[in-house]
Each structure stands twice: as structure tokens, then as C-alpha cells.
Amino acid sequence: MSIKKLAEHLGLSKSTVSRALNGYTDVNPDTRKKVLQAAQEIGYKANPTAKRLASGKSRNVGIILPANTRMFVSPAFSKVLAGASAFLAKHDYQLIVTTISEWQNEQQVYADFISSGMVDGLFIVRTRHNDERITMLNERNFPYVCHGYIEGFEDALFVDVDNKDAFYQLTKRQIELGHKRIAFLDAPIELTLSQSRKQGYLRAMQEANLEVNERWLRNGELNEDAAISMTKEIMSLAKRPTSILCADDTMALGTIAACEELGYQPGIDIAIAGYGDYEHSRYSKPSITSLAYDTLGVGEEMAKLMLNKLEKKNFPTQSWYHAEIVARQSDANVITEE
């Protein structure tokens, strides 16, 4: 049913019905209630194309993901996207996902995307130190929300997991299990999450007065191949670690594969732990100790922050989330080191 027929059905002007449906405050509360009730009863839905034309907005929020070996769509992040998309959809917005290839100029891809009129705002992922994307968006005064914290950010700009605390707690777990030689396979060093996780690891090691061997610390891509290569390097050292923390569960899978290839039994000879609590982590052999967080909640918070910007909403929001350790077989054994 069109808005014209809805107005005729109620005996009201088309303008009054339209303003009632769109929440204008100059409409009598009783009239608004009457319009909304009638719309629900007869199944009226606004024409999305007409709504976009009337508002001058695309009613789309965009996100650009890398379509190469630096792919970020992990099982956990897929749920973050699902949470954001579902909440946006409730408010007549869509999440538009596009990709960028290695041969493309990243800044140009972002510039073209926001100039196209296809999106009203952007979600930024994998935040970096001195992030040029954010500098450009600030210069253009284009709305954005980050999945990742950068020093100095206001709460309205980001949603993130407290990575520092997460890896502080995960490192403490290894220490309590008896480990003294603990390695850390971290994310690419330019990412803000990499430095935060390293700070948490270092804090726990320093509090326990344990040696931090720089050769046990590696930065690499969040994938199995990178983890296999880094694991083989550190396990070939004369003074090898007895525990390996990984910045991602997929890296933990690679670490397990490398250790098995070298003749070590994960969970018995070497402790391994990851991050993200991916579904495969529960069913791998051994199952992987990991850090879990509210992925859907993070996505929903990102959507709330965006709608607060685009629609002048006043949703209460939460910028920081905490990760909890999910203990499994991959670091089950308490050891005593000499």
C-alpha cells in the first residue's frame, strides 16, 4: 500500500501521515499513534527508493576489506559484520562490503568510494598507527567508526576489545601453568592491536620477573602459513619456548601443524593458545585454548555509533569489550621447568 492510500484510509493528509511515520515532533502524539497503528495493521512499508530520494541519503554504510593474503574476514569478524548488518537493517540501512586488491592504491579506493555517493558512512577495520585512511576521512568530514582503538580516540569513534588486558591474562595463564619461556606470534606490527597485545604480554612477563627473549617475539600475517614459518624458527632455537601464544586462532592451527611436523605434541610437549574462539578451535586436535569476546555485540555497537552520527540517534553505546579465556586441550598440561 502506498502512503497516499494510507492517508486516504485514515482521512488525513499525505503530508501529515508522512511526518508521523518519520517521527517529526510537530505531529500530534495521538495522530502519530493512530498512523503507526494503522500502518502496522495493514502492513504498510515505506518505499526504500523513495525514502532515499527524499532524504538525499544512500542509507548505506560501507566497509572495505582486503581481497588478498591479508584477508581479515576471520570467523570472528564475520560475526562482527553480521551484528552490525542486522542492527543497521532494523533501521533501514544496509551494510555494503567491497574489497581492495594489492595492485590498487588504497587511498584512491577509499576516496572514490566516499565520493561515489553510495555510502553515508564507513566502518574502518585493522586500524594502524598514523592511519592515512582516518586522516583523509577527517579532512573530508566523512562519518566513520573504527573497529580498533587509536591513541586519542573519543568513545564515539571506535569499538574494540581490550587487547592489552586479553593478552596479559592469557600470558598469566601460561605462567600459572608453570611456563617461563613463553613466545608470542603477533599480528603485523603496523596494526594498533599488535602493539596492545604485546604490551599485555610484556606486562605479565615483567611482573613475573621472566626473561623476554626478543627471538621469541615474531610479527606476521594472521594466517596458517605465516605461523608455520615463525613457529619453525623459534622451535629451532637452542633455547626454545615451552609455550606459544598466537594473535589469532588460525595462527594457532598453523603453530600446531608446525610443532607436530617437528615431532612435538601440542598440549603435552608445547603449550599453544590463540585468539578469537573460532568454531574450528573447538574441534581441532588438540582443541585450542582461546580468547572469546562478544562478536555480535561489537558489531551492534559499531552500528549504534554510526546511526548516532548519521541519524542523530542517542543510542547508549559501549566502546570497550573484554575477552575471556576459553581453556581447552592445547595448553592443558602444567609443567615444571628447570
Coordinates of C-alpha atoms in Angstrom, one line a residue:
M1 CA 0.0 0.0 0.0
S2 CA 1.3 3.5 -0.9
I3 CA 1.5 6.4 1.6
K4 CA -1.3 8.1 -0.4
K5 CA -3.7 5.2 0.2
L6 CA -2.7 5.0 3.8
A7 CA -3.6 8.7 4.2
E8 CA -6.9 8.2 2.4
H9 CA -7.6 5.2 4.7
L10 CA -7.1 7.4 7.7
G11 CA -8.7 10.5 6.4
L12 CA -5.5 12.5 6.9
S13 CA -3.3 14.5 4.5
K14 CA -0.4 12.7 2.9
S15 CA 2.0 15.2 4.5
T16 CA 0.7 14.5 8.0
V17 CA 1.0 10.8 7.5
S18 CA 4.5 11.1 6.1
R19 CA 5.6 13.3 9.0
A20 CA 4.1 10.9 11.6
L21 CA 5.8 7.9 10.0
N22 CA 9.2 9.7 10.0
G23 CA 9.0 10.8 13.6
Y24 CA 8.6 14.6 13.3
T25 CA 7.8 16.2 16.6
D26 CA 5.3 18.7 15.2
V27 CA 2.7 15.8 14.8
N28 CA 0.2 15.4 17.5
P29 CA 1.1 12.3 19.6
D30 CA -2.4 10.8 19.3
T31 CA -2.3 11.3 15.5
R32 CA 1.2 9.7 15.3
K33 CA 0.0 6.7 17.4
K34 CA -3.1 6.3 15.1
V35 CA -0.9 6.4 11.9
L36 CA 1.7 3.9 13.2
Q37 CA -1.0 1.5 14.4
A38 CA -2.8 1.7 11.1
A39 CA 0.5 1.2 9.2
Q40 CA 1.2 -1.9 11.3
E41 CA -2.2 -3.4 10.9
I42 CA -2.3 -3.1 7.1
G43 CA 1.3 -4.0 6.6
Y44 CA 2.4 -0.6 5.2
K45 CA 6.2 -0.3 4.4
A46 CA 7.8 2.8 3.1
N47 CA 9.3 2.6 -0.4
P48 CA 13.0 2.4 0.2
T49 CA 13.9 4.1 -3.0
A50 CA 11.5 7.0 -2.4
K51 CA 12.8 7.3 1.1
R52 CA 16.4 7.6 -0.1
L53 CA 15.5 10.2 -2.7
A54 CA 13.5 12.2 -0.2
S55 CA 16.3 12.2 2.4
G56 CA 19.2 12.7 -0.1
K57 CA 21.0 9.7 1.7
S58 CA 22.0 6.4 0.3
R59 CA 21.1 4.7 3.6
N60 CA 24.2 2.5 3.1
V61 CA 27.2 2.1 5.4
G62 CA 30.4 0.8 3.7
I63 CA 33.3 -1.3 4.6
I64 CA 36.4 -2.1 2.5
L65 CA 38.2 -5.4 3.1
P66 CA 41.5 -6.6 1.6
A67 CA 41.0 -9.3 -1.1
N68 CA 44.4 -10.9 -0.8
T69 CA 46.7 -12.7 1.6
R70 CA 45.9 -10.0 4.2
M71 CA 42.2 -11.0 4.2
F72 CA 40.6 -10.0 7.5
V73 CA 37.3 -11.9 7.3
S74 CA 38.0 -14.4 10.1
P75 CA 35.2 -16.4 11.6
A76 CA 35.0 -14.0 14.5
F77 CA 35.0 -10.9 12.3
S78 CA 32.3 -12.4 10.1
K79 CA 30.1 -12.4 13.2
V80 CA 31.0 -8.8 13.9
L81 CA 29.8 -7.9 10.4
A82 CA 26.7 -9.9 11.0
G83 CA 25.9 -8.0 14.2
A84 CA 26.5 -4.6 12.5
S85 CA 24.4 -5.6 9.4
A86 CA 21.5 -6.9 11.4
F87 CA 21.2 -3.7 13.6
L88 CA 21.6 -1.4 10.6
A89 CA 18.8 -3.4 8.8
K90 CA 16.4 -2.7 11.7
H91 CA 16.8 1.0 10.9
D92 CA 16.5 0.8 7.1
Y93 CA 20.3 0.9 6.4
Q94 CA 22.4 -1.7 4.6
L95 CA 26.0 -2.7 5.0
I96 CA 27.8 -2.6 1.7
V97 CA 31.0 -4.6 1.6
T98 CA 33.7 -4.1 -1.1
T99 CA 37.3 -5.3 -1.4
I100 CA 40.6 -3.8 -2.3
S101 CA 43.4 -5.7 -4.2
E102 CA 47.2 -5.4 -3.7
W103 CA 47.6 -3.6 -7.0
Q104 CA 45.1 -0.9 -6.1
N105 CA 46.0 2.4 -4.4
E106 CA 44.3 2.2 -1.1
Q107 CA 43.8 5.9 -0.6
Q108 CA 42.3 6.2 -4.0
V109 CA 39.9 3.3 -3.4
Y110 CA 38.7 5.0 -0.2
A111 CA 38.4 8.4 -1.9
D112 CA 36.4 7.0 -4.8
F113 CA 34.1 5.1 -2.5
I114 CA 33.1 8.0 -0.4
S115 CA 32.8 10.3 -3.4
S116 CA 30.5 8.0 -5.2
G117 CA 27.5 8.8 -3.0
M118 CA 27.0 5.1 -2.5
V119 CA 27.6 5.2 1.3
D120 CA 26.8 7.7 4.1
G121 CA 29.5 6.4 6.4
L122 CA 32.4 3.9 6.6
F123 CA 33.5 1.2 9.1
I124 CA 37.3 1.1 9.3
V125 CA 39.0 -2.1 10.3
R126 CA 42.6 -3.1 11.2
T127 CA 43.4 0.4 12.4
R128 CA 47.1 1.4 12.1
H129 CA 49.4 3.9 13.7
N130 CA 49.4 7.1 11.7
D131 CA 46.4 5.7 9.7
E132 CA 46.2 7.7 6.4
R133 CA 42.6 6.5 5.8
I134 CA 41.5 8.2 9.0
T135 CA 43.4 11.4 8.2
M136 CA 41.6 11.6 4.9
L137 CA 38.2 10.9 6.4
N138 CA 38.8 13.7 9.0
E139 CA 39.9 16.1 6.3
R140 CA 36.7 15.4 4.3
N141 CA 34.5 15.4 7.4
F142 CA 33.1 12.0 6.4
P143 CA 31.4 9.9 9.1
Y144 CA 33.3 6.8 10.2
V145 CA 33.5 4.3 13.1
C146 CA 36.6 2.1 13.7
H147 CA 36.9 -1.5 14.8
G148 CA 40.1 -0.7 16.6
Y149 CA 41.4 1.9 19.0
I150 CA 43.9 4.6 18.2
E151 CA 45.5 6.7 20.9
G152 CA 43.5 9.8 21.5
F153 CA 40.2 8.5 20.0
E154 CA 37.0 9.6 21.6
D155 CA 34.5 6.9 22.5
A156 CA 32.2 7.9 19.7
L157 CA 34.8 6.8 17.1
F158 CA 35.5 3.2 17.9
V159 CA 34.6 -0.2 19.3
D160 CA 37.4 -2.5 20.3
V161 CA 38.4 -5.4 22.5
D162 CA 40.8 -4.6 25.4
N163 CA 43.7 -6.4 23.6
K164 CA 46.2 -5.4 26.2
D165 CA 44.2 -7.0 29.1
A166 CA 43.4 -10.0 27.0
F167 CA 47.0 -11.0 26.3
Y168 CA 48.0 -10.0 29.8
Q169 CA 45.5 -12.6 31.1
L170 CA 46.5 -15.2 28.5
T171 CA 50.2 -14.8 29.4
K172 CA 49.4 -15.0 33.1
R173 CA 47.7 -18.3 32.5
Q174 CA 50.8 -19.8 30.9
I175 CA 52.9 -18.6 33.8
E176 CA 50.5 -20.1 36.3
L177 CA 50.7 -23.4 34.4
G178 CA 54.4 -23.4 35.0
H179 CA 55.8 -21.9 31.8
K180 CA 58.8 -19.5 31.9
R181 CA 59.8 -19.5 28.3
I182 CA 56.8 -18.0 26.5
A183 CA 56.8 -17.0 22.9
F184 CA 54.4 -14.7 21.1
L185 CA 53.4 -14.8 17.5
D186 CA 51.9 -11.3 17.0
A187 CA 49.9 -9.6 14.2
P188 CA 51.6 -7.3 11.6
I189 CA 53.5 -4.6 13.6
E190 CA 51.8 -1.6 12.0
L191 CA 48.4 -2.6 13.4
T192 CA 47.3 -1.0 16.7
L193 CA 46.1 -4.3 18.0
S194 CA 49.6 -5.7 17.6
Q195 CA 51.2 -3.2 20.0
S196 CA 48.3 -3.5 22.5
R197 CA 48.6 -7.3 22.7
K198 CA 52.4 -7.1 23.0
Q199 CA 52.1 -4.6 25.9
G200 CA 49.8 -7.1 27.7
Y201 CA 52.3 -9.9 27.1
L202 CA 55.2 -7.9 28.3
R203 CA 53.4 -6.7 31.5
A204 CA 52.7 -10.2 32.6
M205 CA 56.2 -11.4 31.8
Q206 CA 57.8 -8.4 33.7
E207 CA 55.5 -8.9 36.7
A208 CA 56.7 -12.5 37.0
N209 CA 60.3 -11.4 36.5
L210 CA 60.6 -13.7 33.5
E211 CA 63.1 -13.3 30.6
V212 CA 61.7 -11.7 27.5
N213 CA 63.7 -13.1 24.6
E214 CA 63.3 -11.0 21.5
R215 CA 63.9 -14.1 19.4
W216 CA 60.6 -15.5 20.8
L217 CA 58.7 -12.5 19.6
R218 CA 57.6 -12.5 15.9
N219 CA 55.2 -10.4 13.8
G220 CA 53.4 -11.9 10.8
E221 CA 50.2 -12.2 8.9
L222 CA 47.1 -13.7 10.7
N223 CA 47.2 -17.0 8.7
E224 CA 48.5 -20.6 9.0
D225 CA 51.4 -20.2 6.6
A226 CA 53.0 -17.3 8.5
A227 CA 52.5 -19.1 11.8
I228 CA 54.1 -22.3 10.5
S229 CA 57.2 -20.4 9.3
M230 CA 57.5 -18.4 12.6
T231 CA 57.0 -21.5 14.7
K232 CA 59.7 -23.4 12.9
E233 CA 62.1 -20.5 13.5
I234 CA 61.5 -20.3 17.2
M235 CA 61.4 -24.0 17.8
S236 CA 64.8 -24.4 16.2
L237 CA 66.4 -22.2 18.7
A238 CA 68.8 -23.8 21.2
K239 CA 66.7 -22.3 24.0
R240 CA 63.2 -22.9 22.7
P241 CA 60.0 -21.8 24.3
T242 CA 57.6 -24.2 26.1
S243 CA 54.5 -22.1 25.4
I244 CA 53.5 -20.2 22.2
L245 CA 50.8 -17.5 22.2
C246 CA 49.2 -16.7 18.9
A247 CA 47.4 -13.5 17.9
D248 CA 44.7 -15.5 16.1
D249 CA 43.2 -19.0 16.2
T250 CA 44.1 -19.6 12.6
M251 CA 47.8 -18.9 13.5
A252 CA 47.4 -21.4 16.4
L253 CA 46.3 -24.0 13.9
G254 CA 49.5 -23.3 11.9
T255 CA 51.6 -23.5 15.1
I256 CA 50.1 -26.9 15.9
A257 CA 50.9 -28.2 12.5
A258 CA 54.5 -26.9 12.6
C259 CA 55.0 -28.4 16.1
E260 CA 53.7 -31.8 15.0
E261 CA 55.9 -31.7 12.0
L262 CA 58.9 -31.1 14.2
G263 CA 57.9 -34.0 16.5
Y264 CA 56.4 -32.1 19.4
Q265 CA 53.0 -32.9 20.8
P266 CA 50.8 -29.8 21.2
G267 CA 49.2 -29.7 24.6
I268 CA 51.9 -32.1 26.0
D269 CA 55.4 -31.0 24.9
I270 CA 54.4 -27.5 23.9
A271 CA 51.5 -25.3 25.1
I272 CA 49.7 -23.3 22.4
A273 CA 46.9 -20.7 22.7
G274 CA 45.1 -18.3 20.3
Y275 CA 42.5 -15.6 20.0
G276 CA 39.0 -15.4 18.5
D277 CA 37.5 -18.6 19.7
Y278 CA 36.8 -19.8 16.1
E279 CA 34.5 -22.8 15.7
H280 CA 37.3 -24.9 14.3
S281 CA 39.2 -24.3 17.6
R282 CA 36.7 -26.4 19.5
Y283 CA 37.1 -29.4 17.2
S284 CA 40.8 -29.4 16.3
K285 CA 43.1 -32.0 17.7
P286 CA 44.0 -30.8 20.3
S287 CA 41.2 -28.3 20.8
I288 CA 42.6 -24.8 21.1
T289 CA 42.7 -22.6 24.2
S290 CA 41.5 -19.2 23.0
L291 CA 40.2 -15.8 23.9
A292 CA 36.5 -15.2 23.2
Y293 CA 34.5 -12.0 23.1
D294 CA 31.0 -10.9 22.2
T295 CA 31.4 -10.6 18.4
L296 CA 27.8 -9.8 17.6
G297 CA 27.8 -7.2 20.4
V298 CA 30.8 -5.5 19.0
G299 CA 29.2 -5.3 15.6
E300 CA 25.9 -4.0 17.0
E301 CA 27.8 -1.3 18.9
M302 CA 29.6 -0.2 15.7
A303 CA 26.2 0.1 14.1
K304 CA 24.8 2.1 17.0
L305 CA 27.7 4.6 16.9
M306 CA 27.2 5.0 13.2
L307 CA 23.5 5.7 13.5
N308 CA 24.2 8.2 16.3
K309 CA 26.3 10.1 13.7
L310 CA 24.1 9.7 10.6
E311 CA 20.6 9.9 12.2
K312 CA 21.3 12.0 15.3
K313 CA 20.2 9.0 17.4
N314 CA 21.1 8.7 21.0
F315 CA 21.7 5.0 21.5
P316 CA 23.7 4.2 24.6
T317 CA 27.0 2.7 23.5
Q318 CA 29.9 0.7 24.8
S319 CA 33.3 1.2 23.2
W320 CA 35.4 -1.4 25.1
Y321 CA 34.8 -5.1 25.3
H322 CA 36.6 -7.7 27.3
A323 CA 37.8 -11.1 26.2
E324 CA 37.5 -14.2 28.3
I325 CA 39.8 -17.2 28.3
V326 CA 38.3 -20.5 27.0
A327 CA 40.5 -23.2 28.3
R328 CA 41.0 -26.3 26.2
Q329 CA 43.5 -29.1 25.5
S330 CA 46.2 -27.2 23.7
D331 CA 47.8 -25.8 26.9
A332 CA 46.3 -28.3 29.4
N333 CA 49.4 -29.6 31.0
V334 CA 51.1 -27.9 33.9
I335 CA 54.8 -28.2 33.6
T336 CA 57.8 -27.7 35.9
E337 CA 60.8 -26.1 34.2
E338 CA 64.4 -26.3 35.4

